[in-house]
Coordinates of C-alpha atoms and ligand atoms in Angstrom, one line a residue:
X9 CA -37.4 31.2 23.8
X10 CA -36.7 30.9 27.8
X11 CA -39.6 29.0 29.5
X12 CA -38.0 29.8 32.5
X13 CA -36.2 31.9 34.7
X14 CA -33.3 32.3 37.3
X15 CA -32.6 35.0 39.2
X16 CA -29.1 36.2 40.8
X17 CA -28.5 38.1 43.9
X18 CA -25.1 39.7 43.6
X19 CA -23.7 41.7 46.9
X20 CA -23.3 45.0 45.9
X21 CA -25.7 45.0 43.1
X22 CA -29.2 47.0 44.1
X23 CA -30.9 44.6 42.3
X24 CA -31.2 40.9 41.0
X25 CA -30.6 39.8 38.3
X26 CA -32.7 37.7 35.6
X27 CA -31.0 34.9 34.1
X28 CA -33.5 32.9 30.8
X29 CA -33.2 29.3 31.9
X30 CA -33.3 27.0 28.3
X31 CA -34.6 23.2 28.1
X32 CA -33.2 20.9 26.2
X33 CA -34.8 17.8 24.4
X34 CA -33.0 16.3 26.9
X35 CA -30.1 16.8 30.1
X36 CA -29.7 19.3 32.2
X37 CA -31.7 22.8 31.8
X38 CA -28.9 25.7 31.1
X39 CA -29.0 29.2 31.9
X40 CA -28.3 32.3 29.7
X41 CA -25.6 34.1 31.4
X42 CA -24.9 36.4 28.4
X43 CA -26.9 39.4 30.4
X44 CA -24.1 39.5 33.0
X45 CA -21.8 41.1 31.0
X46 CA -23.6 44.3 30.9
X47 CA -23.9 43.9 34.4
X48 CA -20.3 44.2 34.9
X49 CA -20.1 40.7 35.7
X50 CA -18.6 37.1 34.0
X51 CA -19.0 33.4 35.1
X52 CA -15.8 31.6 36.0
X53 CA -15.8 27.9 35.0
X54 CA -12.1 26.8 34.6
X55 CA -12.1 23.5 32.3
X56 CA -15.5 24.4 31.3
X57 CA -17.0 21.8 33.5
X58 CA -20.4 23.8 34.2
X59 CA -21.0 25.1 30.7
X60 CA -22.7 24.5 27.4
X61 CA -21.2 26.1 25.0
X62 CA -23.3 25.7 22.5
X63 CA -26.8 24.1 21.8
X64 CA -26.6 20.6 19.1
X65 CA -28.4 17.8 18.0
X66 CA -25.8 15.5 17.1
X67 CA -24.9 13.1 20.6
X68 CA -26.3 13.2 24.0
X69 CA -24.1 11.9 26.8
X70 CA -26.0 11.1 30.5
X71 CA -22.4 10.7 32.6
X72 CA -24.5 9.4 35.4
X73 CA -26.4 6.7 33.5
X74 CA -23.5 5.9 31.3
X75 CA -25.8 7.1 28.2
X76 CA -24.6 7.4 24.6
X77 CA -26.4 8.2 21.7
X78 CA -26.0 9.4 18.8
X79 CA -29.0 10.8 16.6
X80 CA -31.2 9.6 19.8
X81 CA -29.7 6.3 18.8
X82 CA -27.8 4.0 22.1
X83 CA -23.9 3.5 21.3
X84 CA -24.5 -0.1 22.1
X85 CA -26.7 -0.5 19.1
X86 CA -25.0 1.4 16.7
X87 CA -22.0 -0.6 17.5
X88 CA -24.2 -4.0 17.3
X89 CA -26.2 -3.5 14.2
X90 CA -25.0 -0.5 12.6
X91 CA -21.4 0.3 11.1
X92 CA -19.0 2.7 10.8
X93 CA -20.1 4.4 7.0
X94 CA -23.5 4.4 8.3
X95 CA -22.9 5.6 11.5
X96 CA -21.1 8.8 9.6
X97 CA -24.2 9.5 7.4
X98 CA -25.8 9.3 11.0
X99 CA -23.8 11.8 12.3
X100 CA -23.6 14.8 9.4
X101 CA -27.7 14.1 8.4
X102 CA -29.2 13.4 11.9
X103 CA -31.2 10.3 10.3
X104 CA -30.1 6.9 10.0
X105 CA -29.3 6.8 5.4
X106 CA -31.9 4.4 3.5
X107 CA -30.1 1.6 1.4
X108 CA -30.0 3.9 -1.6
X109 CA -28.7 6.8 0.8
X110 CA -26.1 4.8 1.9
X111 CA -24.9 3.2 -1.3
X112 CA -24.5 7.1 -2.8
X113 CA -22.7 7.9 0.4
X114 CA -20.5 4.8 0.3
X115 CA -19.7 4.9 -3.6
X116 CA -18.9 9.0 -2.4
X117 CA -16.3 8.3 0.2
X118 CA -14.6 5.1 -2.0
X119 CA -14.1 8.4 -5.1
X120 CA -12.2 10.8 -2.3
X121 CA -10.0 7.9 -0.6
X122 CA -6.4 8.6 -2.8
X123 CA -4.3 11.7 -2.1
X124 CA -2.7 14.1 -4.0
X125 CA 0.8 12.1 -5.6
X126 CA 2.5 15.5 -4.2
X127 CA 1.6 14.9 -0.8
X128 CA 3.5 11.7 -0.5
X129 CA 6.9 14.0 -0.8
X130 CA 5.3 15.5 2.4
X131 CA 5.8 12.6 4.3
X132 CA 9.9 12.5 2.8
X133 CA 10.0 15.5 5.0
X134 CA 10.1 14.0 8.4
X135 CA 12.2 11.5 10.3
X136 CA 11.6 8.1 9.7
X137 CA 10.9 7.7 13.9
X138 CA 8.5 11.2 13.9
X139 CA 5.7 9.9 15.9
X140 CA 2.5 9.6 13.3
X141 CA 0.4 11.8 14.8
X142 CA 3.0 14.4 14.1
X143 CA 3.0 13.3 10.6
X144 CA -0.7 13.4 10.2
X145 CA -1.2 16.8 12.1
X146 CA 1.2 18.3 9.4
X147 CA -0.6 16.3 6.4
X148 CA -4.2 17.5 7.3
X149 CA -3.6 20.8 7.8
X150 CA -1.6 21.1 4.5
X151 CA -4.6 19.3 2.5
X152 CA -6.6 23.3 2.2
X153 CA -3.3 23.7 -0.4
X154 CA -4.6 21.5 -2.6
X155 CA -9.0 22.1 -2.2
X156 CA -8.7 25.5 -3.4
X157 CA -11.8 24.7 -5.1
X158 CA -14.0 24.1 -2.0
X159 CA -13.0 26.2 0.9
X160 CA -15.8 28.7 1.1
X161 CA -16.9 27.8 4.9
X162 CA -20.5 29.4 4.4
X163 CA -21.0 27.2 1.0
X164 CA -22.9 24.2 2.2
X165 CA -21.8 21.9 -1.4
X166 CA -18.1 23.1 -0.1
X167 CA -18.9 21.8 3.5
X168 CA -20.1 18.7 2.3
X169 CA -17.6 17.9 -0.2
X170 CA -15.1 18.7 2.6
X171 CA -16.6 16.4 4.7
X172 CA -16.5 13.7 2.3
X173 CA -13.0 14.5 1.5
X174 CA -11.7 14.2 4.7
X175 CA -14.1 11.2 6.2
X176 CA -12.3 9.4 2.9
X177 CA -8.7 10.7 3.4
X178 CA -7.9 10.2 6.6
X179 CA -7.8 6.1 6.7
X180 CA -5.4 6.9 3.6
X181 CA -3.0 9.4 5.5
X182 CA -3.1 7.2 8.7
X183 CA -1.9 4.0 6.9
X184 CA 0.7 6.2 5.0
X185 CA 1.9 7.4 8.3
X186 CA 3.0 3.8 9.7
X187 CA 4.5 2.7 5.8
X188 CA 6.8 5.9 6.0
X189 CA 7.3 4.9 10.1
X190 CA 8.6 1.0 8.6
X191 CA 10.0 2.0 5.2
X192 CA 7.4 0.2 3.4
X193 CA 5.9 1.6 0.1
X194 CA 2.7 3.3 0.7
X195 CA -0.5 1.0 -0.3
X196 CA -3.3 3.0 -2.7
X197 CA -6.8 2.7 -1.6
X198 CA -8.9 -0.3 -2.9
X199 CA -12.1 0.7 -3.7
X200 CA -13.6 -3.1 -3.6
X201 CA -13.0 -3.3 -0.4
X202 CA -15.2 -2.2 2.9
X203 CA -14.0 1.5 4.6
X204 CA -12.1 -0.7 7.5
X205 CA -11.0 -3.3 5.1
X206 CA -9.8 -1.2 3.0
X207 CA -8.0 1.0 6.2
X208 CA -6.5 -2.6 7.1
X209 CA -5.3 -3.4 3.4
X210 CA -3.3 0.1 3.3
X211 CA -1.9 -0.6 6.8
X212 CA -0.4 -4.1 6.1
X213 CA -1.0 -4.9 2.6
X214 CA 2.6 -4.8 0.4
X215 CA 2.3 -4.5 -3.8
X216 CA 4.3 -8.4 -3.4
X217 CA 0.6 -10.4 -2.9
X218 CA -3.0 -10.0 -2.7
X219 CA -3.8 -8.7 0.8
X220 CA -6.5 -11.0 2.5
X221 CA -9.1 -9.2 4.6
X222 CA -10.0 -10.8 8.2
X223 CA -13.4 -10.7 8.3
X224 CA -12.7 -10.5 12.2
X225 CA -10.2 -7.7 12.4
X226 CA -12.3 -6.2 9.8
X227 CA -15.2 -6.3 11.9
X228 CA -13.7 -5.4 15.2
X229 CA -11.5 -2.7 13.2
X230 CA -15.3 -0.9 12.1
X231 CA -16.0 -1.2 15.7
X232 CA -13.3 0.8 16.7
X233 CA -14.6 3.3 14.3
X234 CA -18.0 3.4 15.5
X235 CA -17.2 3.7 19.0
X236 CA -14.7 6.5 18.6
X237 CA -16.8 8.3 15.6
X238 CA -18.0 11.1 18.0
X239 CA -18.5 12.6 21.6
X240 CA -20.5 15.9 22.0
X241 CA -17.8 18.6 23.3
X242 CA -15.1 16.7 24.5
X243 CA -11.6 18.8 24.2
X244 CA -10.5 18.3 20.7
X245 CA -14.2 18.7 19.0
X246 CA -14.2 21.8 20.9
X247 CA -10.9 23.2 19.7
X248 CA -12.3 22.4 16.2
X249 CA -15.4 24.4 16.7
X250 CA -13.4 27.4 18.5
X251 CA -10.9 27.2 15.3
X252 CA -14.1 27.1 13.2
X253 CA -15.6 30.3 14.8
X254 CA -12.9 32.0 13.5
X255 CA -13.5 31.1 9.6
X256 CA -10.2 29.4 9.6
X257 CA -10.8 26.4 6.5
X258 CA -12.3 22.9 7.7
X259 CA -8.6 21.0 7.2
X260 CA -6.9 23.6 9.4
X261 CA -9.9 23.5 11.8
X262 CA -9.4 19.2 11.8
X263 CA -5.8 19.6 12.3
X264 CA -6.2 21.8 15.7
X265 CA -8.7 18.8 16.5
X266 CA -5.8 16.3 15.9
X267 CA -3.5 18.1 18.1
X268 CA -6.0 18.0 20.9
X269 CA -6.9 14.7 20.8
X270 CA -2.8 13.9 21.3
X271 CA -2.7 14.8 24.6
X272 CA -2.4 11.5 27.4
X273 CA -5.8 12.8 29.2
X274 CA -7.6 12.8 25.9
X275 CA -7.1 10.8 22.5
X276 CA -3.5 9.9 23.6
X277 CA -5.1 7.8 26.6
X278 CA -5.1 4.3 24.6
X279 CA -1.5 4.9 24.0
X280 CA -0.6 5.9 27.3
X281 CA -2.9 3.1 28.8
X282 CA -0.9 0.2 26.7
X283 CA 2.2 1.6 27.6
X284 CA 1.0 1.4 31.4
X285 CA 0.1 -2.1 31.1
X286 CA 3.6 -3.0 29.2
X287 CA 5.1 -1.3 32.1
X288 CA 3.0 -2.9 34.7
X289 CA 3.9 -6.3 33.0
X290 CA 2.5 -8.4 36.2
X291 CA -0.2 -9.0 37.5
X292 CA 1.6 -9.3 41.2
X293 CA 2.7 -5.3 40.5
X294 CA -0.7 -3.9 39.8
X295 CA -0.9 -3.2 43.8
X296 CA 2.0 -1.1 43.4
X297 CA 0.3 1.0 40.6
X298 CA -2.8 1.3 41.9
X299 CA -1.3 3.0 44.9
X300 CA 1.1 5.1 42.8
X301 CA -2.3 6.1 41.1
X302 CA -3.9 6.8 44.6
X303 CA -0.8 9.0 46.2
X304 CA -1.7 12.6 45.9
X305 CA 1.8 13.8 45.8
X306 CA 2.3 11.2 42.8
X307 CA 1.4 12.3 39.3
X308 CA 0.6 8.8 37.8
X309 CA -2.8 8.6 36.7
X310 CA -4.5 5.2 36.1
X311 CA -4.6 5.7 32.0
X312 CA -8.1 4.6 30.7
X313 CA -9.9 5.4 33.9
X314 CA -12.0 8.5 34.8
X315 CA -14.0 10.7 32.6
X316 CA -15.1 14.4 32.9
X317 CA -18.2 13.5 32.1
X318 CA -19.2 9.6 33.1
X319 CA -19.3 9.5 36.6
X320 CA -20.4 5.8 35.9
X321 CA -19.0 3.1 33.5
X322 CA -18.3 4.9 29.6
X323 CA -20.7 2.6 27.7
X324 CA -18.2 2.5 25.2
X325 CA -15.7 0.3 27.0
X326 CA -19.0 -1.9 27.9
X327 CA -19.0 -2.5 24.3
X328 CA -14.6 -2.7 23.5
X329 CA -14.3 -5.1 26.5
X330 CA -16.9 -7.4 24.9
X331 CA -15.4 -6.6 21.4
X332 CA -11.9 -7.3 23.0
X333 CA -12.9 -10.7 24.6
X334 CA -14.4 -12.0 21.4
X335 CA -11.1 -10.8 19.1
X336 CA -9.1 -12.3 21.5
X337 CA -10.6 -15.7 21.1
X338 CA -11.0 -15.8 17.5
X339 CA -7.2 -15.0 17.3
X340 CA -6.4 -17.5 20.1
X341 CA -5.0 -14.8 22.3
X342 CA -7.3 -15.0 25.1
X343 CA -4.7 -15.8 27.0
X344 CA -2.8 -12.5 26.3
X345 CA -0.8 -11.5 29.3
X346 CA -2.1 -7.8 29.1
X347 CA -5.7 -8.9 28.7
X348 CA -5.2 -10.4 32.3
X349 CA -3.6 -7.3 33.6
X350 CA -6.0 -4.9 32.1
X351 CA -8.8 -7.1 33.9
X352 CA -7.4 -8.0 37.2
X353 CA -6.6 -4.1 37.1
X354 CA -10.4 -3.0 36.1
X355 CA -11.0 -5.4 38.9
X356 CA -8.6 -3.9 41.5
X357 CA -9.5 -0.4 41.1
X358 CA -13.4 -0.9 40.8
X359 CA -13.6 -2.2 44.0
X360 CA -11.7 0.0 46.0
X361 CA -13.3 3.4 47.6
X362 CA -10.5 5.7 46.3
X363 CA -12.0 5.4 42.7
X364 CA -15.3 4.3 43.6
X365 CA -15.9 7.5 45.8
X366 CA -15.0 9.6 42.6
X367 CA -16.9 7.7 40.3
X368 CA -13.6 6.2 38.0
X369 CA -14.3 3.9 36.3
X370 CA -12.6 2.4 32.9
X371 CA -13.1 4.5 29.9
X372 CA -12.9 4.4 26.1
X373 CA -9.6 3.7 26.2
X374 CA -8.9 1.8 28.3
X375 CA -9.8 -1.8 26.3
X376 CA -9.2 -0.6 22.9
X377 CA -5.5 -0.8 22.8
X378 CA -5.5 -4.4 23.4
X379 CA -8.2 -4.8 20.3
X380 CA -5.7 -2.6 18.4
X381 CA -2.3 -4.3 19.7
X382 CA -3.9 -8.0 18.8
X383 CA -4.8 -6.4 15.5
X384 CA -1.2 -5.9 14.7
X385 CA -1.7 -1.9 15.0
X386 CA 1.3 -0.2 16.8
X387 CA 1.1 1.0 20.1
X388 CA 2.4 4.9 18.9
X389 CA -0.4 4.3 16.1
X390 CA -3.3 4.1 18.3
X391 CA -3.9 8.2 18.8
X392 CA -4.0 8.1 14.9
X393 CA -6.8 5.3 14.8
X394 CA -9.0 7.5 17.5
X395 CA -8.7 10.8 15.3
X396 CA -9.4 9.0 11.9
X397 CA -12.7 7.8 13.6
X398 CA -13.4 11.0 15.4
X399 CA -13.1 13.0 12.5
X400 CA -16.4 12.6 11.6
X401 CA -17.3 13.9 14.7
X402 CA -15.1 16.8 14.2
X403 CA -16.3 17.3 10.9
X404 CA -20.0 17.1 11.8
X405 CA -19.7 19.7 14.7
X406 CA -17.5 22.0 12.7
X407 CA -21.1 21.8 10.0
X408 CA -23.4 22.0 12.8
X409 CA -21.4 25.3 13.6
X410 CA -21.6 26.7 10.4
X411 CA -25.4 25.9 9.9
X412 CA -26.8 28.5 11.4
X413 CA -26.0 32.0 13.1
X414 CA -22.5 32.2 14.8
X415 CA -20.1 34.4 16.2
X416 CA -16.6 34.1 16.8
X417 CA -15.6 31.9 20.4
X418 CA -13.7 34.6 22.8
X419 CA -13.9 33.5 26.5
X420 CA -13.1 36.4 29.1
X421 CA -11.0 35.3 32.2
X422 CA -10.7 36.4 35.8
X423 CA -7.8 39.0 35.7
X424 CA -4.7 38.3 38.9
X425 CA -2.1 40.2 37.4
X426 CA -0.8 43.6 38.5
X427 CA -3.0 46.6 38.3
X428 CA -2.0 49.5 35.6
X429 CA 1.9 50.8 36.4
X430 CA 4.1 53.8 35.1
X431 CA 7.2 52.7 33.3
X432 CA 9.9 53.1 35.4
X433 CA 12.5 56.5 33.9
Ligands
SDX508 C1 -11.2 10.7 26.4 O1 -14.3 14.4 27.1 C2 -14.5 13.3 26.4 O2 -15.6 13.0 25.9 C3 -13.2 12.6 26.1 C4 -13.4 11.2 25.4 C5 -13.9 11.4 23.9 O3 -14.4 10.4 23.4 O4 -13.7 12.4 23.3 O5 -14.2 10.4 26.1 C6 -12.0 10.5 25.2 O6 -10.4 11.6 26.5 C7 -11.4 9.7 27.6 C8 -10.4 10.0 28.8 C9 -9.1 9.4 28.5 N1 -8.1 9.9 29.5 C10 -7.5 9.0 30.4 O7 -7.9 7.8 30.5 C11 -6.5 9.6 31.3 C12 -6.7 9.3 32.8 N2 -7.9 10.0 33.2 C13 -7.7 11.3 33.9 O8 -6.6 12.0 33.4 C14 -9.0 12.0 34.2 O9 -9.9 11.1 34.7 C15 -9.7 12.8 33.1 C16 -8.8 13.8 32.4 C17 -10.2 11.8 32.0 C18 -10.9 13.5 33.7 O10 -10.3 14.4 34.6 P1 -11.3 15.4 35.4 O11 -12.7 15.3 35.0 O12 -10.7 16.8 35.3 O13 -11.2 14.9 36.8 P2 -10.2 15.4 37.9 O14 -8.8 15.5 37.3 O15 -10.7 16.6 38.5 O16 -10.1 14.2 38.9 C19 -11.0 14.1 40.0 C20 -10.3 13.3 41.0 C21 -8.9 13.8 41.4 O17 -8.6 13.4 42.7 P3 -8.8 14.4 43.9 O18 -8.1 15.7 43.5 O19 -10.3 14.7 44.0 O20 -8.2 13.7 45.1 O21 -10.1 11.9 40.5 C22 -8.7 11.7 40.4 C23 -8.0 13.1 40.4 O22 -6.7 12.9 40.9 N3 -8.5 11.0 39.2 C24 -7.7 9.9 39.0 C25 -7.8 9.6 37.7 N4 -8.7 10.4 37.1 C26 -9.1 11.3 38.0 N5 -6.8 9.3 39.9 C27 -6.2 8.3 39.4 N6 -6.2 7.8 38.1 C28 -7.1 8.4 37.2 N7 -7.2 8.0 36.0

């Protein structure tokens, strides 16, 4: 119900016209433009930088304060006290699980983590250097050909045992990506171990020994997760809802969320930002970047800086460049050549006005490829990381959608082309 009102003065309209203004819990106020259709009229918002496009309880992001939270709940202490399995139950259920909750949800996940044996011949399929994220696009969206059993979008027992399907799969399909990327044989789940353990056990784990779990890359490894689990309506989780609007099935739906996420100005950042550094290789070259990054006629964007959102520091890479610093050390890297580039750079660029005037500062992921990298995680692998932790997110949004009255997402556009012709003849 609107408890307030705006109204529009249009030139050639006789009268105004008047908008319901919505409140939130909290952020900004929005106003219902919906009535300006049957005036003839549409709002124009190219990137979709003014505009909710939906109303959700799930995160709250305050880009001026740097503000995070999930379930009302600060990314800095999920990440501190919280982890990655509980942070999902967060996510889907809007409350933090009790002990018992959490066990049933744990014990859940650990009885969806294997794939289908056919699905491995899926992977035989592609070349050997096909970039994982290829691979895992093509594996996700093929998984609705073998869940015939649970694909009815407006059953909420399908929608959660999708959810648990996929929150369980996707560590599995990631590791399998880099084995069949090194010609290694692909590692089964292990169902003793912890969600990121486990992840790290399929990732570099071979059937010769007993894989040992670093209780420090297993920690910083559920960090990762956490910090990437979920992001209100960033680009990918809304391709998923879009796709969702349409009744397509919940894998198809996180497989259009994959794609999205690939892209350098989204998921593909931490990628693009590790090959920036590699590139930069120097600290005495970081000038030369920085003004490559400044030149308006020059493309090159500082990866891992700027948000459409955060127009101050992403709290998240608050908590990755504390998580980095501390990995570093306990593997005796501290010293890591890219580690001083990455915060010489930060440096640089924070203090001068070009990306202080437009509010840029280092994002997400811009400190979590080095976490990743020390880890022993491959640079083309680090997209994959982000969209096996975001999938939650993806997965929670695409439930939220499907929770209550929808429609089907059809923006309008502002028409340039040429007006109605004959065909010549
Ligand atoms: C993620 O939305 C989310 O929530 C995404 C995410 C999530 O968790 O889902 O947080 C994950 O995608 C983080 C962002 C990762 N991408 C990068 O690090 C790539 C580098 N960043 C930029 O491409 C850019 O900052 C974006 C895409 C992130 C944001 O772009 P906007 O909001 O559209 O801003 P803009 O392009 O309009 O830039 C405003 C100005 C421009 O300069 P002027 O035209 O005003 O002179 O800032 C400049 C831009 O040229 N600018 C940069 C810059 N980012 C913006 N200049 C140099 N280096 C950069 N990184």
């Amino acid at each position: 119900m609107a408890d307030k009102k705006a109204r529009l003065t249009v030139d050639g309209l006789d009268e105004s016209i008047e908008l319901p203004v919505y409140s939130g819990t909290l952020g900004p106020d929005v106003i219902d433009v919906r009535p300006l259709t049957g005036k003839g009229l549409f709002t124009y918002d190219p990137g979709f930088v003014s505009t909710a496009a939906c109303d959700s309880s799930i995160t709250f992001i305050d880009g001026g304060k740097g503000v995070l939270l999930h379930g009302g709940y600060p990314i800095d202490e999920l990440a501190e006290k919280s982890d990655y399995m509980e942070v999902c139950y967060l996510l889907l259920n809007g409350e933090l699980p009790t002990a018992e909750q959490k066990d049933l949800f744990v014990n859940t996940v650990k009885n969806h983590t294997m794939l289908h044996e056919q699905l491995n011949h899926f992977y035989n399929g592609f070349r050997r250097d096909a970039h994982p994220m290829a691979i895992m696009c093509g594996v996700v969206g093929a998984l609705s050909s073998f869940y015939h059993d649970s694909l009815d979008i407006n059953n909420e027992h399908h929608r959660e045992v999708c959810a648990y399907r996929l929150i369980a799969k996707m560590p599995t399909i990631a590791a399998m990506c880099f084995k069949y990327s090194c010609g290694q044989p692909f590692m089964y789940p292990r169902n003793d171990l912890s969600y990121a353990g486990n992840f790290l056990h399929m990732m570099f784990g071979t059937p010769c020994e007993e894989y040992q779990v670093n209780p420090v890359l297993e920690k910083a490894m559920d960090r990762i997760f956490v910090l990437h689990a979920d992001h209100e309506q960033n680009a990918s989780t809304s391709t998923v809802r879009l796709a969702g609007s349409s009744g397509a099935n919940p894998f198809a739906c996180i497989a259009s969320g994959i794609a999205a996420l690939w892209g350098p100005a989204h998921g593909g950042a931490n990628e693009a930002v590790l090959n920036m550094l590699e590139e930069i290789g120097d600290e005495s070259r970081i000038d030369e970047f920085v003004a490559k990054a400044k030149d308006p006629n020059d493309p090159f964007r500082l990866m891992g800086f700027g948000h459409r959102v955060y127009r101050n520091f992403d709290p998240r890479a608050r908590v990755m460049k504390k998580s980095c610093d501390e990995v570093l050390a306990e593997l005796g890297l501290e010293n890591d050549p890219l580690l001083k580039i990455a915060k010489r750079l930060e440096q640089i660029a924070i203090e001068d006005e070009y990306f202080a005037e437009r509010k840029l500062y280092p994002n997400v992921d811009f400190y979590s490829g080095i976490i990743l990298k020390a880890i022993g995680i491959p640079t083309n692998m680090f997209t994959v990381i982000f969209a096996l932790s975001r999938t939650i997110g993806w997965i929670s949004h695409w439930s939220e959608f499907h929770s209550s009255p929808n429609k089907i997402g059809r923006p309008r556009q502002l028409y340039t082309g040429p007006t109605q012709r004959k065909y010549p003849g």
